[in-house]
């Protein structure tokens, strides 16, 4: 560590155990190991210096952004150095004409979006954490969000990267253009690789034209999840192209109601919140409203102002915090083909009942992406056996339905126990081979992602 | 070859040199080598058998679809076996509810689109060759097309793949869901890899809701390319989201006029053709028309019927054939940031003048993707020195403007001579490392792509 401190500018390395511990955790319950220290990188040179030192001394490196991850990908391990990119916050370039930005990894996602909106543009990916998460972390996990039902996930906005490899060499991938097929898609390989292949020090991202008027929004209540699922299917099949389509189950609504009293009716077992940002958004939302009614909605509210729209969506934003009030949370992230959504929600409820687990389910319904939140006793560093058993059942059922373990949070540490269910031995062999090309010493975030 | 013939069902192997030669070429002027023979694979098992045999005997394999490529990626080399996937034409599944299809690689692109339209859906990627090209070839080159200005390239529609590796093992990548981040993005790695990493035997692709009314179309004539480029910039900045935005230069228009007499006016130096498939398409096209007029268009026609729309676009579809009438063609494919489009078109014209080369330029203008078509004497198997010199200048300028060598055609053989200008030695080292993970013997389409 002395050699690292000497090689870096003053103030870059933290070794105080208490401070280091605050950089060792993400937003999961996982208890981290004891890192040797934390590098607070401010420049690409700092990253190069750190990786050269790590290669020389064979020290594992755990890259991190803001630590808002939900899978343990940024959780520190014993004897590792944590490499924080949170201080690299420059928006190096923002070109309205080309609709691109070049950003450092520590830029807060919502800050980039706001900078783009000054030019009538937006940065589309909006994970729920977007006011506190970084672009680098979003890239590392290929984060999704609410808007991705219309605009795609982080991968769909990443055009090119600058990456420091394990040995400190600098690789440039991709391009500044909308299209390009020169060589293999290395950009796509790094996006979602959770810091196991290299450390992203800059990204060229695509911006999009922001809608020129406020979106229109509806919230619909249903007596059953099946009806709400049918409404989602009808809305998507009608080509409404919602810019947001969120589903909450009864358990989630109860948790929100206990906290904030939203006047939950006894017969309401699901709520669907949808939005259109099209040029004829009000007409589109009215079509979506009609499809909700046709599929059995007991009540539908349509916003008549941006304030009302925000109030409807605010209910959805309360969901995760409502869960955290009740206990420690294992936030899961299965994604199934859209038609399997009602069946998957039903399977979650059945697993909760069978294993006496408390599960709140929120879904990015337009994508078939469910977040079952398994609530257990505050203070436990590991979910109890009944929670693991219920989670096992949920993952197994998701895969049976043609789904995947993780739609947008990543594998990290938490989902490795189920990885073999989805990825066969050949996939794992190939992934290890790719890992070895970039990181032959195995020092980049070992034990994560694959 | 006897061992291969014995291992495969009867009729799968062609060794007659004349027949084999017809499977040895793509749509470039490149003279192929002499292959040992051609495997006409009808099943995945045929592909597995072929790759096991090729690994055992160290025989290079050149996978191919319909041979419509424009970069020489499917060009046979001496002593190789050509592996044609054109007979694997099954659409294994088409799910309207989940908006996906599972297809074999030999499916003709337009056939999948037509099958989807029976369910109100479409398969968005539409390379100009889409009536004769295959999904497998589109995946291998990450093909673009006219609609990709709105709907993205082939990569954006590929969810998962089944791939036979060099040693005959079967790898499954990706998923059936709209989102998913389990492990590295192997699907993206195979898309655009031109058959150098594995042989795609099945693909799960995303379908999209087809617009429920015919698109509206305009064609505008301009006195200068700069004005046309400014109109494109204004249309994109206004958020019109065209579903097609094509630009042709004077040389192209003259070639079309000589052939089909389109009444080309002396002062017309550029034509822009645009389309909207939005729900309010007529209004959007009228906004685009107004922006063309505001940027100096001398004449704008707006379609009032689907027939008229087709007539306007038909002019664009004549461009490539108009070039082929004049001689052999080197079709290039540079892509630049959108704002650099007028400057890039100007650079092409300057290169043509300086080197006395005949170049027709067509551009997917909304993407900044230009196809300068270098015309030279019929019958030559290699462009003359002045054409190479002009092409050198075009590529160099494209890279200087922040662009790329190839937007949608791929590298193949033709663009390898410029590859080092875009991809540095570290990129090439990393790509060779990845290649070795999948194909340690180097038998998959050696000498292409990277």
PDB file of C-alpha atoms in Angstrom, chain B residues 76-247:
ATOM      1  CA  UNK B  76     -14.239 -18.244 -50.323  1.00  0.00           C
ATOM      2  CA  UNK B  77     -10.531 -18.780 -49.845  1.00  0.00           C
ATOM      3  CA  UNK B  78      -8.288 -21.469 -51.328  1.00  0.00           C
ATOM      4  CA  UNK B  79      -8.648 -24.819 -49.588  1.00  0.00           C
ATOM      5  CA  UNK B  80     -11.627 -23.771 -47.472  1.00  0.00           C
ATOM      6  CA  UNK B  81     -15.023 -25.405 -47.233  1.00  0.00           C
ATOM      7  CA  UNK B  82     -17.938 -23.072 -47.797  1.00  0.00           C
ATOM      8  CA  UNK B  83     -20.748 -23.699 -45.301  1.00  0.00           C
ATOM      9  CA  UNK B  84     -24.030 -22.418 -46.715  1.00  0.00           C
ATOM     10  CA  UNK B  85     -26.868 -21.886 -44.262  1.00  0.00           C
ATOM     11  CA  UNK B  86     -29.310 -20.859 -47.016  1.00  0.00           C
ATOM     12  CA  UNK B  87     -31.363 -24.070 -46.726  1.00  0.00           C
ATOM     13  CA  UNK B  88     -32.133 -23.567 -43.027  1.00  0.00           C
ATOM     14  CA  UNK B  89     -35.241 -21.515 -43.682  1.00  0.00           C
ATOM     15  CA  UNK B  90     -37.633 -22.406 -40.861  1.00  0.00           C
ATOM     16  CA  UNK B  91     -39.378 -19.778 -38.784  1.00  0.00           C
ATOM     17  CA  UNK B  92     -39.470 -22.020 -35.720  1.00  0.00           C
ATOM     18  CA  UNK B  93     -41.728 -19.781 -33.674  1.00  0.00           C
ATOM     19  CA  UNK B  94     -43.502 -16.456 -33.960  1.00  0.00           C
ATOM     20  CA  UNK B  95     -45.100 -15.185 -30.764  1.00  0.00           C
ATOM     21  CA  UNK B  96     -47.355 -12.144 -31.244  1.00  0.00           C
ATOM     22  CA  UNK B  97     -47.897 -11.890 -27.473  1.00  0.00           C
ATOM     23  CA  UNK B  98     -44.189 -11.659 -26.704  1.00  0.00           C
ATOM     24  CA  UNK B  99     -43.307  -9.923 -29.988  1.00  0.00           C
ATOM     25  CA  UNK B 100     -40.471 -12.316 -30.761  1.00  0.00           C
ATOM     26  CA  UNK B 101     -39.618 -14.870 -33.416  1.00  0.00           C
ATOM     27  CA  UNK B 102     -37.178 -17.767 -33.403  1.00  0.00           C
ATOM     28  CA  UNK B 103     -35.706 -18.245 -36.855  1.00  0.00           C
ATOM     29  CA  UNK B 104     -33.111 -20.275 -38.684  1.00  0.00           C
ATOM     30  CA  UNK B 105     -30.295 -18.366 -40.379  1.00  0.00           C
ATOM     31  CA  UNK B 106     -31.433 -18.990 -43.965  1.00  0.00           C
ATOM     32  CA  UNK B 107     -34.737 -17.165 -43.567  1.00  0.00           C
ATOM     33  CA  UNK B 108     -34.955 -14.314 -46.099  1.00  0.00           C
ATOM     34  CA  UNK B 109     -35.202 -11.034 -44.178  1.00  0.00           C
ATOM     35  CA  UNK B 110     -38.308  -9.798 -46.006  1.00  0.00           C
ATOM     36  CA  UNK B 111     -40.020 -13.184 -45.490  1.00  0.00           C
ATOM     37  CA  UNK B 112     -39.716 -12.761 -41.719  1.00  0.00           C
ATOM     38  CA  UNK B 113     -41.067  -9.230 -42.022  1.00  0.00           C
ATOM     39  CA  UNK B 114     -44.054 -10.502 -44.035  1.00  0.00           C
ATOM     40  CA  UNK B 115     -44.724 -13.306 -41.543  1.00  0.00           C
ATOM     41  CA  UNK B 116     -44.684 -10.759 -38.724  1.00  0.00           C
ATOM     42  CA  UNK B 117     -47.070  -8.432 -40.550  1.00  0.00           C
ATOM     43  CA  UNK B 118     -49.729 -11.148 -40.576  1.00  0.00           C
ATOM     44  CA  UNK B 119     -49.881 -10.471 -36.832  1.00  0.00           C
ATOM     45  CA  UNK B 120     -49.683  -6.679 -36.988  1.00  0.00           C
ATOM     46  CA  UNK B 121     -45.943  -6.787 -36.259  1.00  0.00           C
ATOM     47  CA  UNK B 122     -42.825  -6.112 -38.286  1.00  0.00           C
ATOM     48  CA  UNK B 123     -39.178  -7.144 -38.351  1.00  0.00           C
ATOM     49  CA  UNK B 124     -37.566  -3.728 -38.443  1.00  0.00           C
ATOM     50  CA  UNK B 125     -34.067  -4.137 -39.965  1.00  0.00           C
ATOM     51  CA  UNK B 126     -34.336  -3.695 -43.742  1.00  0.00           C
ATOM     52  CA  UNK B 127     -30.972  -3.671 -45.532  1.00  0.00           C
ATOM     53  CA  UNK B 128     -31.475  -2.691 -49.189  1.00  0.00           C
ATOM     54  CA  UNK B 129     -30.937  -6.378 -50.026  1.00  0.00           C
ATOM     55  CA  UNK B 130     -33.723  -7.521 -47.692  1.00  0.00           C
ATOM     56  CA  UNK B 131     -35.679  -9.332 -50.414  1.00  0.00           C
ATOM     57  CA  UNK B 132     -32.658 -11.564 -51.106  1.00  0.00           C
ATOM     58  CA  UNK B 133     -30.475 -11.459 -47.976  1.00  0.00           C
ATOM     59  CA  UNK B 134     -30.817 -13.807 -45.003  1.00  0.00           C
ATOM     60  CA  UNK B 135     -31.202 -13.200 -41.289  1.00  0.00           C
ATOM     61  CA  UNK B 136     -27.975 -15.142 -40.703  1.00  0.00           C
ATOM     62  CA  UNK B 137     -26.039 -12.861 -43.044  1.00  0.00           C
ATOM     63  CA  UNK B 138     -27.688  -9.789 -41.516  1.00  0.00           C
ATOM     64  CA  UNK B 139     -26.593 -10.960 -38.058  1.00  0.00           C
ATOM     65  CA  UNK B 140     -23.068 -11.769 -39.232  1.00  0.00           C
ATOM     66  CA  UNK B 141     -22.604  -8.229 -40.561  1.00  0.00           C
ATOM     67  CA  UNK B 142     -24.911  -6.382 -38.143  1.00  0.00           C
ATOM     68  CA  UNK B 143     -26.807  -5.065 -41.148  1.00  0.00           C
ATOM     69  CA  UNK B 144     -28.567  -1.720 -41.074  1.00  0.00           C
ATOM     70  CA  UNK B 145     -30.985  -0.415 -43.655  1.00  0.00           C
ATOM     71  CA  UNK B 146     -33.358   2.429 -44.373  1.00  0.00           C
ATOM     72  CA  UNK B 147     -35.593   2.045 -41.309  1.00  0.00           C
ATOM     73  CA  UNK B 148     -32.709   1.870 -38.847  1.00  0.00           C
ATOM     74  CA  UNK B 149     -32.693   5.659 -38.467  1.00  0.00           C
ATOM     75  CA  UNK B 150     -35.761   5.033 -36.297  1.00  0.00           C
ATOM     76  CA  UNK B 151     -35.627   1.363 -35.288  1.00  0.00           C
ATOM     77  CA  UNK B 152     -31.923   0.576 -34.952  1.00  0.00           C
ATOM     78  CA  UNK B 153     -29.672  -1.974 -36.634  1.00  0.00           C
ATOM     79  CA  UNK B 154     -29.815  -5.778 -36.577  1.00  0.00           C
ATOM     80  CA  UNK B 155     -28.081  -5.888 -33.172  1.00  0.00           C
ATOM     81  CA  UNK B 156     -30.999  -3.961 -31.709  1.00  0.00           C
ATOM     82  CA  UNK B 157     -33.396  -6.718 -32.790  1.00  0.00           C
ATOM     83  CA  UNK B 158     -31.265  -9.722 -31.729  1.00  0.00           C
ATOM     84  CA  UNK B 159     -32.168 -11.109 -28.306  1.00  0.00           C
ATOM     85  CA  UNK B 160     -30.476 -14.501 -28.330  1.00  0.00           C
ATOM     86  CA  UNK B 161     -28.578 -16.945 -30.521  1.00  0.00           C
ATOM     87  CA  UNK B 162     -27.786 -20.597 -30.934  1.00  0.00           C
ATOM     88  CA  UNK B 163     -24.228 -20.912 -32.227  1.00  0.00           C
ATOM     89  CA  UNK B 164     -22.117 -23.889 -33.263  1.00  0.00           C
ATOM     90  CA  UNK B 165     -18.539 -23.256 -32.197  1.00  0.00           C
ATOM     91  CA  UNK B 166     -15.445 -24.227 -34.154  1.00  0.00           C
ATOM     92  CA  UNK B 167     -15.212 -27.580 -32.353  1.00  0.00           C
ATOM     93  CA  UNK B 168     -18.884 -28.424 -32.952  1.00  0.00           C
ATOM     94  CA  UNK B 169     -20.141 -27.613 -29.472  1.00  0.00           C
ATOM     95  CA  UNK B 170     -23.443 -25.736 -29.256  1.00  0.00           C
ATOM     96  CA  UNK B 171     -23.540 -22.447 -27.353  1.00  0.00           C
ATOM     97  CA  UNK B 172     -26.777 -20.690 -26.453  1.00  0.00           C
ATOM     98  CA  UNK B 173     -26.594 -16.947 -25.811  1.00  0.00           C
ATOM     99  CA  UNK B 174     -29.009 -14.302 -24.635  1.00  0.00           C
ATOM    100  CA  UNK B 175     -32.674 -14.719 -23.915  1.00  0.00           C
ATOM    101  CA  UNK B 176     -36.315 -14.477 -24.958  1.00  0.00           C
ATOM    102  CA  UNK B 177     -36.997 -11.454 -22.770  1.00  0.00           C
ATOM    103  CA  UNK B 178     -36.811  -7.755 -23.620  1.00  0.00           C
ATOM    104  CA  UNK B 179     -34.144  -7.184 -20.947  1.00  0.00           C
ATOM    105  CA  UNK B 180     -31.514  -9.338 -19.323  1.00  0.00           C
ATOM    106  CA  UNK B 181     -28.016  -8.929 -17.902  1.00  0.00           C
ATOM    107  CA  UNK B 182     -26.976 -12.422 -16.826  1.00  0.00           C
ATOM    108  CA  UNK B 183     -23.287 -12.717 -17.721  1.00  0.00           C
ATOM    109  CA  UNK B 184     -21.377 -11.102 -20.579  1.00  0.00           C
ATOM    110  CA  UNK B 185     -23.162  -9.960 -23.733  1.00  0.00           C
ATOM    111  CA  UNK B 186     -22.192 -12.892 -25.951  1.00  0.00           C
ATOM    112  CA  UNK B 187     -25.072 -12.187 -28.335  1.00  0.00           C
ATOM    113  CA  UNK B 188     -23.589  -8.794 -29.138  1.00  0.00           C
ATOM    114  CA  UNK B 189     -20.170 -10.363 -29.623  1.00  0.00           C
ATOM    115  CA  UNK B 190     -21.432 -12.734 -32.346  1.00  0.00           C
ATOM    116  CA  UNK B 191     -23.508 -10.084 -34.123  1.00  0.00           C
ATOM    117  CA  UNK B 192     -21.195  -8.413 -36.629  1.00  0.00           C
ATOM    118  CA  UNK B 193     -18.382 -10.958 -36.179  1.00  0.00           C
ATOM    119  CA  UNK B 194     -18.722 -12.150 -39.795  1.00  0.00           C
ATOM    120  CA  UNK B 195     -18.596 -15.846 -39.035  1.00  0.00           C
ATOM    121  CA  UNK B 196     -15.203 -15.666 -37.347  1.00  0.00           C
ATOM    122  CA  UNK B 197     -16.400 -16.780 -33.884  1.00  0.00           C
ATOM    123  CA  UNK B 198     -19.056 -19.383 -34.616  1.00  0.00           C
ATOM    124  CA  UNK B 199     -21.868 -20.406 -36.940  1.00  0.00           C
ATOM    125  CA  UNK B 200     -25.309 -19.063 -36.029  1.00  0.00           C
ATOM    126  CA  UNK B 201     -27.935 -21.784 -36.406  1.00  0.00           C
ATOM    127  CA  UNK B 202     -30.885 -20.034 -34.778  1.00  0.00           C
ATOM    128  CA  UNK B 203     -31.755 -16.540 -33.598  1.00  0.00           C
ATOM    129  CA  UNK B 204     -34.392 -15.169 -31.263  1.00  0.00           C
ATOM    130  CA  UNK B 205     -35.295 -11.767 -32.645  1.00  0.00           C
ATOM    131  CA  UNK B 206     -37.453  -8.949 -31.476  1.00  0.00           C
ATOM    132  CA  UNK B 207     -40.457  -7.914 -33.528  1.00  0.00           C
ATOM    133  CA  UNK B 208     -42.131  -4.527 -33.266  1.00  0.00           C
ATOM    134  CA  UNK B 209     -45.668  -3.343 -33.599  1.00  0.00           C
ATOM    135  CA  UNK B 210     -46.177  -2.321 -37.253  1.00  0.00           C
ATOM    136  CA  UNK B 211     -47.624   1.154 -37.814  1.00  0.00           C
ATOM    137  CA  UNK B 212     -51.369   0.820 -38.304  1.00  0.00           C
ATOM    138  CA  UNK B 213     -51.530   3.115 -41.347  1.00  0.00           C
ATOM    139  CA  UNK B 214     -49.306   3.655 -44.405  1.00  0.00           C
ATOM    140  CA  UNK B 215     -46.330   5.993 -43.937  1.00  0.00           C
ATOM    141  CA  UNK B 216     -46.268   9.491 -45.442  1.00  0.00           C
ATOM    142  CA  UNK B 217     -43.356  10.431 -47.667  1.00  0.00           C
ATOM    143  CA  UNK B 218     -41.695  13.488 -49.176  1.00  0.00           C
ATOM    144  CA  UNK B 219     -38.979  14.096 -51.753  1.00  0.00           C
ATOM    145  CA  UNK B 220     -37.139  17.416 -51.865  1.00  0.00           C
ATOM    146  CA  UNK B 221     -34.678  18.815 -54.404  1.00  0.00           C
ATOM    147  CA  UNK B 222     -31.849  21.131 -53.412  1.00  0.00           C
ATOM    148  CA  UNK B 223     -29.370  23.267 -55.302  1.00  0.00           C
ATOM    149  CA  UNK B 224     -26.554  22.214 -52.985  1.00  0.00           C
ATOM    150  CA  UNK B 225     -25.607  19.326 -50.740  1.00  0.00           C
ATOM    151  CA  UNK B 226     -24.942  21.769 -47.949  1.00  0.00           C
ATOM    152  CA  UNK B 227     -28.575  22.941 -48.001  1.00  0.00           C
ATOM    153  CA  UNK B 228     -29.797  19.353 -48.012  1.00  0.00           C
ATOM    154  CA  UNK B 229     -27.521  18.553 -45.081  1.00  0.00           C
ATOM    155  CA  UNK B 230     -28.849  21.570 -43.182  1.00  0.00           C
ATOM    156  CA  UNK B 231     -32.404  20.356 -43.831  1.00  0.00           C
ATOM    157  CA  UNK B 232     -31.514  16.930 -42.395  1.00  0.00           C
ATOM    158  CA  UNK B 233     -30.038  18.548 -39.298  1.00  0.00           C
ATOM    159  CA  UNK B 234     -33.134  20.727 -38.852  1.00  0.00           C
ATOM    160  CA  UNK B 235     -35.506  17.776 -39.281  1.00  0.00           C
ATOM    161  CA  UNK B 236     -33.645  15.636 -36.729  1.00  0.00           C
ATOM    162  CA  UNK B 237     -33.326  18.540 -34.283  1.00  0.00           C
ATOM    163  CA  UNK B 238     -37.069  19.185 -34.521  1.00  0.00           C
ATOM    164  CA  UNK B 239     -37.722  15.684 -33.164  1.00  0.00           C
ATOM    165  CA  UNK B 240     -39.543  14.516 -36.296  1.00  0.00           C
ATOM    166  CA  UNK B 241     -38.212  10.941 -35.864  1.00  0.00           C
ATOM    167  CA  UNK B 242     -38.297  10.049 -39.546  1.00  0.00           C
ATOM    168  CA  UNK B 243     -38.605   6.353 -40.320  1.00  0.00           C
ATOM    169  CA  UNK B 244     -36.427   6.902 -43.422  1.00  0.00           C
ATOM    170  CA  UNK B 245     -34.155   9.805 -44.457  1.00  0.00           C
ATOM    171  CA  UNK B 246     -32.145   9.248 -47.642  1.00  0.00           C
ATOM    172  CA  UNK B 247     -29.876  11.654 -49.509  1.00  0.00           C
TER     173      UNK B 247
END
